[in-house]
Coordinates of C-alpha atoms in Angstrom, one line a residue:
M30 CA -59.7 -70.4 -52.4
K31 CA -60.7 -68.1 -50.0
S32 CA -58.4 -69.6 -47.7
E33 CA -55.4 -69.6 -49.5
E34 CA -56.1 -66.0 -50.2
K35 CA -56.0 -65.1 -46.4
N36 CA -53.1 -67.2 -45.2
E37 CA -51.0 -65.1 -48.7
T38 CA -52.6 -62.1 -46.8
V39 CA -51.6 -63.3 -43.4
K40 CA -47.9 -63.8 -44.6
K41 CA -47.9 -60.6 -46.5
D42 CA -48.5 -59.2 -43.7
Q43 CA -46.1 -60.8 -41.2
S44 CA -43.3 -59.7 -44.2
N45 CA -44.3 -55.8 -43.7
F46 CA -44.5 -56.3 -40.3
L47 CA -40.8 -57.7 -40.0
R48 CA -39.4 -55.7 -42.8
N49 CA -40.5 -52.3 -40.8
W50 CA -39.1 -54.1 -37.7
Y51 CA -35.4 -54.8 -39.6
V52 CA -35.3 -51.5 -40.7
W53 CA -36.6 -49.9 -37.6
I54 CA -33.9 -51.4 -35.7
I55 CA -31.4 -50.8 -38.1
S56 CA -31.9 -47.1 -38.2
M57 CA -32.1 -47.0 -34.5
I58 CA -28.2 -49.1 -34.1
G59 CA -27.1 -46.1 -36.8
L60 CA -28.1 -43.4 -34.9
S61 CA -26.9 -44.7 -31.9
S62 CA -23.8 -45.2 -33.8
L63 CA -23.6 -41.4 -35.1
F64 CA -24.2 -40.2 -31.4
L65 CA -21.1 -42.2 -30.8
L66 CA -19.2 -41.3 -33.4
V67 CA -19.6 -37.4 -32.9
T68 CA -19.1 -37.5 -29.0
F69 CA -15.8 -39.7 -29.4
W70 CA -14.9 -37.7 -32.2
C71 CA -15.8 -34.0 -32.0
T72 CA -15.9 -33.7 -28.3
N73 CA -13.8 -34.6 -24.9
I74 CA -16.8 -35.8 -23.1
F75 CA -15.0 -39.4 -22.3
Q76 CA -12.0 -38.1 -21.3
D77 CA -13.3 -34.9 -19.4
T78 CA -15.3 -37.6 -17.3
I79 CA -12.1 -40.1 -16.5
L80 CA -10.3 -36.2 -15.9
S81 CA -13.1 -35.2 -13.3
S82 CA -11.9 -38.2 -10.9
L83 CA -8.8 -35.9 -10.2
I84 CA -10.6 -33.7 -9.0
I85 CA -9.8 -32.7 -5.0
Q86 CA -13.2 -33.5 -3.4
K87 CA -13.1 -35.1 0.4
G88 CA -14.4 -38.5 0.4
T89 CA -12.7 -39.3 -2.9
T90 CA -9.6 -41.3 -3.9
S91 CA -7.9 -38.5 -5.1
F92 CA -8.4 -36.8 -2.1
D93 CA -6.6 -39.3 0.4
F94 CA -4.0 -39.4 -2.3
W95 CA -3.5 -35.6 -2.1
E96 CA -3.8 -35.2 1.8
R97 CA -1.4 -38.4 2.4
P98 CA 0.6 -38.4 -0.8
P99 CA 1.7 -42.7 -0.7
V100 CA 4.9 -41.8 -3.0
K101 CA 7.8 -40.5 -0.5
L102 CA 10.3 -38.1 -1.9
I103 CA 14.0 -39.1 -1.7
Y104 CA 16.5 -36.6 -1.2
K105 CA 20.0 -36.7 -1.4
F106 CA 22.2 -34.4 -0.1
Y107 CA 25.9 -33.2 -1.5
I108 CA 28.0 -31.0 0.7
F109 CA 31.1 -29.2 -0.4
N110 CA 33.5 -29.8 1.9
Y111 CA 36.6 -26.8 1.7
T112 CA 40.1 -28.7 2.1
N113 CA 42.2 -25.3 1.6
V114 CA 41.1 -22.6 3.5
E115 CA 44.3 -22.3 5.4
D116 CA 46.4 -22.3 2.4
F117 CA 44.3 -19.7 0.7
E118 CA 44.1 -17.8 3.6
S119 CA 48.0 -17.7 4.1
G120 CA 48.0 -17.0 -0.2
K121 CA 49.6 -20.4 -0.8
A122 CA 46.9 -21.2 -3.0
N123 CA 45.3 -18.7 -5.1
K124 CA 42.0 -20.7 -5.0
L125 CA 39.5 -22.1 -2.6
R126 CA 39.1 -26.1 -3.6
V127 CA 36.3 -27.7 -2.5
Q128 CA 35.3 -31.5 -2.2
Q129 CA 32.2 -32.8 -3.1
L130 CA 30.7 -35.3 0.3
G131 CA 27.6 -37.2 0.0
P132 CA 25.5 -38.4 -0.9
Y133 CA 23.8 -38.3 2.3
I134 CA 19.8 -39.5 2.0
Y135 CA 16.6 -39.2 3.7
R136 CA 13.2 -39.9 2.8
E137 CA 10.6 -37.4 3.3
T138 CA 7.1 -37.9 4.5
K139 CA 4.5 -35.2 3.9
K140 CA 0.8 -34.4 4.7
R141 CA -1.3 -31.7 4.1
V142 CA -3.1 -30.9 7.4
N143 CA -5.8 -28.2 8.4
V144 CA -7.3 -29.0 4.9
Q145 CA -10.4 -26.6 4.6
F146 CA -12.6 -26.5 1.7
H147 CA -13.8 -23.2 0.1
E148 CA -17.5 -22.5 -2.0
N149 CA -15.1 -20.7 -4.5
G150 CA -13.8 -24.3 -5.6
T151 CA -10.2 -24.0 -3.7
I152 CA -9.0 -25.9 -0.7
S153 CA -6.3 -24.2 2.0
Y154 CA -3.7 -26.3 3.8
Q155 CA -0.8 -26.4 5.9
E156 CA 2.2 -29.1 4.9
E157 CA 4.1 -30.7 7.4
K158 CA 7.1 -32.8 6.7
S159 CA 9.2 -35.2 8.3
Y160 CA 12.6 -36.9 7.2
Q161 CA 13.9 -40.3 7.9
W162 CA 17.8 -40.8 7.1
E163 CA 18.3 -44.0 4.7
S164 CA 22.0 -43.9 3.9
G165 CA 25.5 -41.7 4.4
N166 CA 27.0 -41.1 7.8
P167 CA 26.2 -37.7 8.8
E168 CA 26.5 -37.8 12.4
N169 CA 30.3 -38.6 12.0
E170 CA 31.7 -37.0 8.7
M171 CA 33.2 -33.5 9.2
V172 CA 32.8 -30.7 6.5
V173 CA 34.6 -27.1 6.8
V174 CA 32.2 -24.9 5.1
P175 CA 31.6 -21.1 5.5
N176 CA 30.1 -19.2 8.3
I177 CA 27.0 -18.6 7.0
P178 CA 25.7 -16.3 9.6
L179 CA 29.0 -14.5 10.0
L180 CA 28.9 -13.4 6.2
A181 CA 25.2 -12.6 6.9
A182 CA 25.8 -10.5 9.4
I183 CA 28.4 -8.9 7.6
S184 CA 26.6 -7.9 4.4
Y185 CA 23.5 -6.9 7.1
F186 CA 25.9 -4.4 9.2
R187 CA 28.0 -2.8 5.9
N188 CA 25.8 -0.6 4.6
L189 CA 25.5 1.2 8.5
H190 CA 27.2 3.6 9.9
I191 CA 30.9 3.5 10.9
T192 CA 29.8 3.6 14.0
A193 CA 27.8 0.1 14.3
K194 CA 30.6 -1.9 12.0
L195 CA 33.3 -0.8 14.9
L196 CA 30.7 -2.2 17.5
L197 CA 29.8 -5.1 15.6
N198 CA 34.0 -6.0 15.1
L199 CA 34.4 -5.3 18.8
G200 CA 31.7 -8.0 19.7
L201 CA 32.9 -10.4 17.1
S202 CA 36.7 -10.6 18.8
T203 CA 35.0 -11.6 21.9
L204 CA 33.5 -14.6 19.9
N205 CA 36.2 -16.2 18.3
I206 CA 34.9 -16.0 15.2
K207 CA 35.8 -18.0 12.1
T208 CA 35.2 -17.2 8.5
F209 CA 34.6 -21.2 8.1
L210 CA 33.5 -23.6 10.7
N211 CA 34.1 -27.3 11.0
L212 CA 30.7 -29.1 11.9
T213 CA 29.3 -32.5 11.0
V214 CA 27.2 -33.1 8.1
S215 CA 23.8 -33.4 10.7
D216 CA 24.6 -30.3 12.8
F217 CA 24.9 -28.0 9.2
L218 CA 22.3 -29.5 8.0
W219 CA 19.5 -30.2 10.6
G220 CA 20.9 -27.1 13.0
Y221 CA 23.7 -26.1 15.9
D222 CA 24.3 -23.9 18.6
D223 CA 25.5 -20.8 17.3
N224 CA 26.8 -17.9 19.6
L225 CA 27.0 -15.1 16.7
Y226 CA 23.2 -16.2 15.2
N227 CA 22.2 -16.0 19.0
I228 CA 23.4 -12.7 19.1
L229 CA 21.8 -12.0 15.8
K230 CA 18.3 -13.9 17.1
A231 CA 18.1 -11.3 20.4
L232 CA 19.1 -8.3 18.2
S233 CA 16.2 -9.2 15.4
S234 CA 13.9 -9.8 18.3
L235 CA 13.0 -6.0 18.6
Q236 CA 12.2 -5.7 14.9
D237 CA 12.2 -8.9 12.4
P238 CA 12.7 -12.1 14.9
L239 CA 14.4 -15.2 12.8
P240 CA 12.0 -17.8 13.3
Y241 CA 14.7 -20.6 14.4
E242 CA 16.0 -21.1 17.2
R243 CA 19.4 -22.6 16.2
F244 CA 21.0 -22.4 12.9
G245 CA 20.9 -24.9 10.2
I246 CA 20.9 -25.2 6.5
L247 CA 17.3 -27.5 6.6
V248 CA 16.4 -26.3 10.7
G249 CA 12.5 -25.4 9.2
S250 CA 11.6 -28.0 7.1
N251 CA 11.0 -30.4 9.9
G252 CA 7.2 -30.3 11.3
I253 CA 4.2 -28.0 10.3
S254 CA 5.0 -25.5 7.9
K255 CA 3.3 -21.7 8.9
D256 CA 2.6 -21.0 5.1
R257 CA -0.7 -21.7 4.5
I258 CA -1.6 -22.3 0.4
T259 CA -4.1 -22.4 -1.4
I260 CA -4.2 -24.1 -4.6
N261 CA -7.6 -24.7 -6.7
T262 CA -9.5 -28.3 -6.7
G263 CA -10.7 -28.5 -10.3
L264 CA -14.0 -28.5 -9.1
N265 CA -15.0 -25.4 -11.3
D266 CA -12.8 -25.6 -14.2
M267 CA -10.6 -28.7 -14.4
N268 CA -8.0 -25.9 -16.2
Y269 CA -7.1 -24.9 -12.7
L270 CA -6.4 -28.3 -11.1
G271 CA -4.0 -27.6 -8.4
I272 CA -2.6 -24.0 -9.2
I273 CA -1.6 -21.9 -6.2
E274 CA -4.3 -19.1 -5.6
K275 CA -2.7 -17.7 -2.1
I276 CA -0.1 -18.0 -0.4
N277 CA -0.8 -16.7 3.4
G278 CA -4.0 -15.1 1.9
K279 CA -2.1 -12.8 -1.0
S280 CA -2.1 -13.7 -4.6
I281 CA 1.0 -11.4 -4.8
H282 CA 3.9 -11.2 -2.6
N283 CA 5.4 -7.6 -1.1
I284 CA 8.8 -8.9 -2.4
W285 CA 10.4 -8.0 -5.7
G286 CA 8.6 -4.3 -5.9
D287 CA 7.0 -5.3 -9.1
E288 CA 3.4 -7.2 -9.4
K289 CA 4.9 -8.7 -12.5
C290 CA 6.8 -10.7 -9.9
D291 CA 5.8 -10.6 -7.1
K292 CA 2.6 -12.7 -8.6
I293 CA 2.1 -16.3 -7.4
Y294 CA 1.6 -18.4 -10.5
G295 CA 2.2 -22.2 -11.0
T296 CA 1.7 -25.8 -9.1
D297 CA 3.4 -27.4 -6.3
G298 CA 4.4 -30.0 -8.6
S299 CA 2.8 -32.8 -7.5
M300 CA -0.1 -32.5 -10.4
F301 CA -0.9 -30.1 -13.3
P302 CA -3.8 -29.0 -15.4
P303 CA -4.3 -31.4 -18.1
K304 CA -4.7 -28.8 -20.4
W305 CA -0.7 -28.1 -20.4
I306 CA 0.6 -31.1 -21.9
N307 CA -1.9 -30.9 -24.4
N308 CA 0.1 -28.5 -26.4
Y309 CA 3.9 -29.6 -26.1
S310 CA 5.0 -25.6 -26.7
T311 CA 3.1 -24.5 -23.4
P312 CA 5.6 -24.6 -20.4
L313 CA 4.5 -26.3 -16.8
Y314 CA 5.1 -24.1 -13.9
I315 CA 6.0 -25.2 -10.4
Y316 CA 6.0 -22.2 -8.1
V317 CA 8.8 -22.4 -5.1
K318 CA 7.8 -20.4 -2.1
E319 CA 11.4 -20.6 -0.9
L320 CA 12.6 -18.9 -4.2
C321 CA 9.1 -16.7 -4.3
K322 CA 9.6 -17.4 -7.8
P323 CA 8.0 -19.7 -10.5
L324 CA 10.2 -22.7 -12.6
S325 CA 9.4 -23.2 -15.8
F326 CA 10.1 -27.1 -17.6
H327 CA 9.2 -27.2 -21.0
F328 CA 8.6 -30.6 -23.0
H329 CA 11.4 -32.6 -24.3
E330 CA 10.9 -36.2 -25.6
Y331 CA 8.5 -38.9 -25.2
G332 CA 9.9 -41.9 -23.1
N333 CA 8.2 -44.5 -20.5
V334 CA 8.1 -45.4 -17.1
H335 CA 7.1 -48.9 -16.5
G336 CA 6.6 -49.2 -19.3
I337 CA 4.1 -46.5 -20.0
P338 CA 4.3 -44.0 -22.2
S339 CA 5.2 -40.4 -20.7
L340 CA 6.5 -37.1 -21.4
R341 CA 9.7 -36.2 -20.2
Y342 CA 9.7 -32.0 -19.2
K343 CA 13.3 -30.7 -19.0
M344 CA 13.9 -27.4 -16.5
S345 CA 15.7 -25.0 -18.8
V346 CA 19.5 -23.6 -17.9
D347 CA 17.8 -20.4 -18.6
S348 CA 15.1 -21.2 -15.6
L349 CA 17.4 -19.0 -13.4
K350 CA 19.0 -16.3 -15.9
I351 CA 17.6 -13.0 -15.8
S352 CA 16.5 -11.2 -19.1
S353 CA 15.0 -7.9 -19.5
T354 CA 11.6 -8.9 -19.2
D355 CA 11.9 -9.8 -15.8
S356 CA 14.7 -7.8 -14.7
C357 CA 12.0 -7.2 -11.3
F358 CA 13.8 -10.2 -10.1
C359 CA 16.9 -8.6 -8.9
P360 CA 17.0 -7.0 -5.7
K361 CA 17.0 -3.4 -5.7
T362 CA 20.3 -2.0 -4.4
V363 CA 20.7 -0.6 -0.6
G364 CA 21.9 3.0 -0.3
H365 CA 21.8 5.8 -2.4
N366 CA 20.5 4.7 -5.7
A367 CA 17.5 2.2 -3.8
S368 CA 15.8 2.6 -6.8
E369 CA 18.5 0.6 -8.6
R370 CA 18.4 -3.0 -9.5
K371 CA 21.7 -5.2 -9.6
C372 CA 21.2 -8.7 -10.7
P373 CA 23.6 -11.9 -10.1
P374 CA 26.0 -13.0 -12.3
T375 CA 24.1 -15.5 -15.1
G376 CA 22.9 -18.9 -14.1
T377 CA 22.5 -17.7 -10.4
F378 CA 19.3 -16.4 -8.6
N379 CA 19.2 -13.9 -5.6
V380 CA 17.1 -15.4 -2.9
S381 CA 18.0 -12.9 -0.3
A382 CA 14.9 -10.7 -0.1
C383 CA 13.0 -14.0 0.1
N384 CA 14.8 -15.6 3.1
S385 CA 15.1 -12.5 5.8
G386 CA 17.7 -10.6 4.0
L387 CA 20.5 -13.6 3.5
P388 CA 23.3 -13.3 1.1
I389 CA 21.7 -16.7 -0.2
L390 CA 22.1 -17.4 -4.5
I391 CA 20.6 -20.4 -5.6
S392 CA 21.9 -22.7 -9.3
L393 CA 22.1 -25.7 -10.6
P394 CA 24.6 -28.0 -9.4
N395 CA 28.5 -27.4 -9.9
F396 CA 27.2 -23.7 -11.5
Y397 CA 25.7 -26.0 -14.3
G398 CA 24.7 -23.7 -17.0
A399 CA 25.9 -20.9 -14.7
D400 CA 28.8 -18.0 -16.1
Q401 CA 31.9 -19.6 -16.8
S402 CA 34.0 -17.7 -14.3
L403 CA 31.7 -18.9 -11.0
I404 CA 33.1 -22.3 -12.3
E405 CA 37.0 -21.3 -12.6
S406 CA 36.7 -19.1 -9.1
I407 CA 36.6 -22.7 -7.2
D408 CA 38.7 -25.9 -7.8
G409 CA 37.0 -28.7 -7.6
L410 CA 33.5 -28.2 -9.2
K411 CA 33.0 -30.2 -12.2
P412 CA 29.6 -29.6 -13.8
N413 CA 27.4 -32.2 -16.2
E414 CA 24.4 -31.9 -18.0
T415 CA 23.2 -36.1 -17.2
L416 CA 23.9 -35.3 -13.4
H417 CA 22.8 -31.7 -13.0
E418 CA 19.6 -31.4 -15.1
S419 CA 16.0 -31.3 -13.8
F420 CA 13.4 -33.1 -15.1
L421 CA 10.0 -34.6 -15.0
D422 CA 8.3 -37.4 -16.5
L423 CA 4.4 -37.1 -17.1
H424 CA 1.6 -39.3 -17.3
Q425 CA 0.8 -38.2 -20.9
F426 CA -3.5 -38.6 -20.3
L427 CA -3.5 -37.5 -16.3
A428 CA -0.1 -35.1 -16.2
L429 CA 1.0 -36.5 -13.1
P430 CA 4.5 -37.1 -12.3
M431 CA 5.6 -41.0 -12.7
N432 CA 9.5 -40.2 -12.5
G433 CA 11.4 -37.0 -12.0
S434 CA 14.2 -35.1 -10.9
S435 CA 14.6 -31.9 -9.3
K436 CA 18.3 -30.6 -8.6
M437 CA 19.4 -27.2 -6.6
Q438 CA 22.1 -25.8 -5.2
L439 CA 22.6 -23.4 -2.2
N440 CA 25.3 -20.9 -2.4
V441 CA 26.5 -17.7 -0.3
E442 CA 27.8 -14.4 -1.2
V443 CA 30.4 -12.8 0.0
R444 CA 30.0 -9.3 1.0
R445 CA 32.9 -7.0 2.1
A446 CA 32.4 -4.3 4.9
I447 CA 35.4 -1.8 6.1
G448 CA 37.1 -2.6 9.2
M449 CA 35.7 -5.8 9.2
P450 CA 38.9 -8.5 8.1
Y451 CA 36.6 -11.6 8.5
T452 CA 36.0 -12.1 4.7
G453 CA 40.3 -12.2 4.3
K454 CA 41.1 -12.4 0.8
M455 CA 37.9 -13.6 -0.8
K456 CA 36.5 -10.7 -2.9
D457 CA 33.6 -8.6 -2.5
G458 CA 30.8 -10.7 -4.5
M459 CA 32.6 -13.8 -4.3
I460 CA 30.1 -16.6 -4.4
L461 CA 30.5 -19.7 -2.6
P462 CA 29.6 -22.9 -3.1
I463 CA 27.7 -24.5 -0.1
M464 CA 25.8 -27.6 -1.2
W465 CA 23.5 -29.3 -3.5
Y466 CA 20.3 -31.5 -3.6
D467 CA 18.7 -34.0 -5.5
N468 CA 14.7 -34.7 -5.0
T469 CA 13.2 -37.7 -6.7
L470 CA 10.4 -39.9 -6.2
D471 CA 10.5 -43.0 -4.5
V472 CA 10.1 -46.4 -6.3
L473 CA 6.3 -46.4 -7.0
P474 CA 3.8 -48.7 -5.7
Q475 CA 2.4 -51.3 -8.1
K476 CA -1.5 -49.8 -6.9
F477 CA -0.3 -46.7 -8.6
I478 CA 1.7 -48.5 -11.9
N479 CA -1.8 -50.1 -11.9
I480 CA -3.5 -47.2 -11.9
F481 CA -1.2 -45.3 -15.0
F482 CA -1.5 -48.5 -16.8
D483 CA -5.1 -48.8 -16.8
A484 CA -5.2 -44.5 -17.2
H485 CA -2.9 -45.0 -20.5
F486 CA -3.6 -48.8 -21.9
V487 CA -7.4 -49.2 -20.4
I488 CA -8.8 -46.0 -21.8
T489 CA -6.9 -46.1 -25.2
I490 CA -8.1 -48.6 -26.2
I491 CA -11.8 -47.9 -25.0
E492 CA -11.6 -44.7 -26.6
R493 CA -10.3 -46.2 -29.8
A494 CA -13.1 -48.9 -30.0
F495 CA -15.9 -46.9 -29.6
R496 CA -14.8 -44.5 -32.0
W497 CA -13.7 -46.4 -34.5
G498 CA -16.5 -49.3 -34.1
S499 CA -18.8 -46.1 -33.6
V500 CA -17.7 -45.4 -37.5
L501 CA -17.9 -48.6 -38.8
V502 CA -21.5 -49.7 -37.4
F503 CA -22.7 -46.3 -38.6
L504 CA -20.7 -47.0 -42.4
S505 CA -22.6 -50.5 -42.0
C506 CA -25.6 -49.8 -40.8
I507 CA -26.0 -47.1 -44.3
C508 CA -25.3 -50.0 -46.4
A509 CA -27.6 -52.2 -45.1
L510 CA -30.0 -49.5 -45.6
S511 CA -29.4 -49.3 -48.6
I512 CA -29.1 -52.2 -50.0
K513 CA -32.7 -53.5 -48.0
A514 CA -34.1 -49.7 -50.3
R515 CA -32.9 -51.1 -53.2
N516 CA -34.0 -54.9 -52.8
H517 CA -37.3 -53.4 -52.0
C518 CA -38.2 -51.3 -55.2
I519 CA -36.9 -54.3 -57.4
H520 CA -39.1 -56.0 -55.4
R521 CA -41.8 -53.7 -56.2
H522 CA -40.9 -52.9 -59.8
L523 CA -40.3 -49.3 -58.9
P524 CA -39.2 -46.8 -61.6
L525 CA -36.8 -45.4 -58.9
C526 CA -35.1 -48.8 -59.2
E527 CA -34.1 -48.4 -62.4
N528 CA -32.1 -45.1 -61.3
V529 CA -30.6 -46.7 -59.1
S530 CA -29.1 -49.4 -61.1
V531 CA -27.7 -46.8 -63.7
G532 CA -26.1 -45.1 -61.0
N533 CA -24.8 -47.9 -59.9
R534 CA -23.3 -48.7 -63.2
L535 CA -22.0 -45.0 -63.3
I536 CA -20.3 -45.6 -60.3
E537 CA -18.9 -48.9 -61.2
G538 CA -17.5 -47.1 -64.4

């Protein structure tokens, strides 16, 4: 009898032990799922952990990709060939006519060299670029283009004393200078010997030396840039990843004569702070040092690249328009009213202050989105939204470009001067289109496609699995503990069970 009671006691103790461990295990699983639930629903720890791999730190894959970008840029250059110069100068034609030639395609290879890390979470470097010819016949094809050194010289001397103008005019008469030049595309792009430019170079050496030995639209693009750029690595705050902090040690230029316009802000376009794409009303800013100005891109639509969801941002046609709030981008006039500013025509941006005083303006290709008078002043221009707009396709999570096209047109402004006949029939302030380019990302390597794919689909699946899985497990644990508690009190014939049963009946209706 005692043996049976002892065995029954042992079984009861074992049952209580197992029951207690069951409750303990369920409780621990429930607490763990609650922790995951709070973590994945109320914080960004998981996303921040993944995004931290984008921080530019030496010895990381992110740094290697940043220092030696494996994805190349493809440049397509289109040149405006002036086809009726003689007829225009003789009065047979009322307008100059252009013929768009190209594309002349080059592949850009970029490296970031002379890299130096700083203790404040920034990094300084210089860019080294080289260009490899891909398509077109730039060595043999000829183009008739405006003589930019001549127009620049006239623009500079027009505000000097009449004596200086006469001396320049006398010097030009000995050089057989022409307003339009007949050059090969290659010479026009990459540099040619010009007698006038050589004279200007010698004169400028006394005050502000011209930076290049030869004149060419892209003559300064090859090699190591003289500009030293400092950007944020994102180490201290991911919200500043890739943002340019300084150029040549300065966070504010002395170009426009106003701190608001002189402030450097934006990235170089190769990456963006992830927070910028969390709010679609927030524009992306790309600082273009050749323009001394940031350009804004605004969210347009959802898309996909290689089957990976993306966000498309477009550069607004208003990006180059100057409003009353940023009129400081208008150059100051020269002469008696030096404090006044003169704004260029709508849809163009005067960058002469940023480019050694050259009378250069930029616009969208074929004056797309610009003042209609600019389009009508030259025959042969055909602005088109699809062909001439700029856009970026960003990864929805990493904020890295997967595709994109940046288009910009170079123009020269005619500035007439008394006593200098070289501008002929061209009116003062007339804007002549020179060329435009389309800068696109090369085909993404499969390695990058895999990274972008994993960053979207794998991370999305894992995050959703943990989010909803934690909810399901937590609710399951609550139900299991509730059932266990109910069975326990029923087994013990506790009065509480009656209350539970009554409650259940009330709930069931």
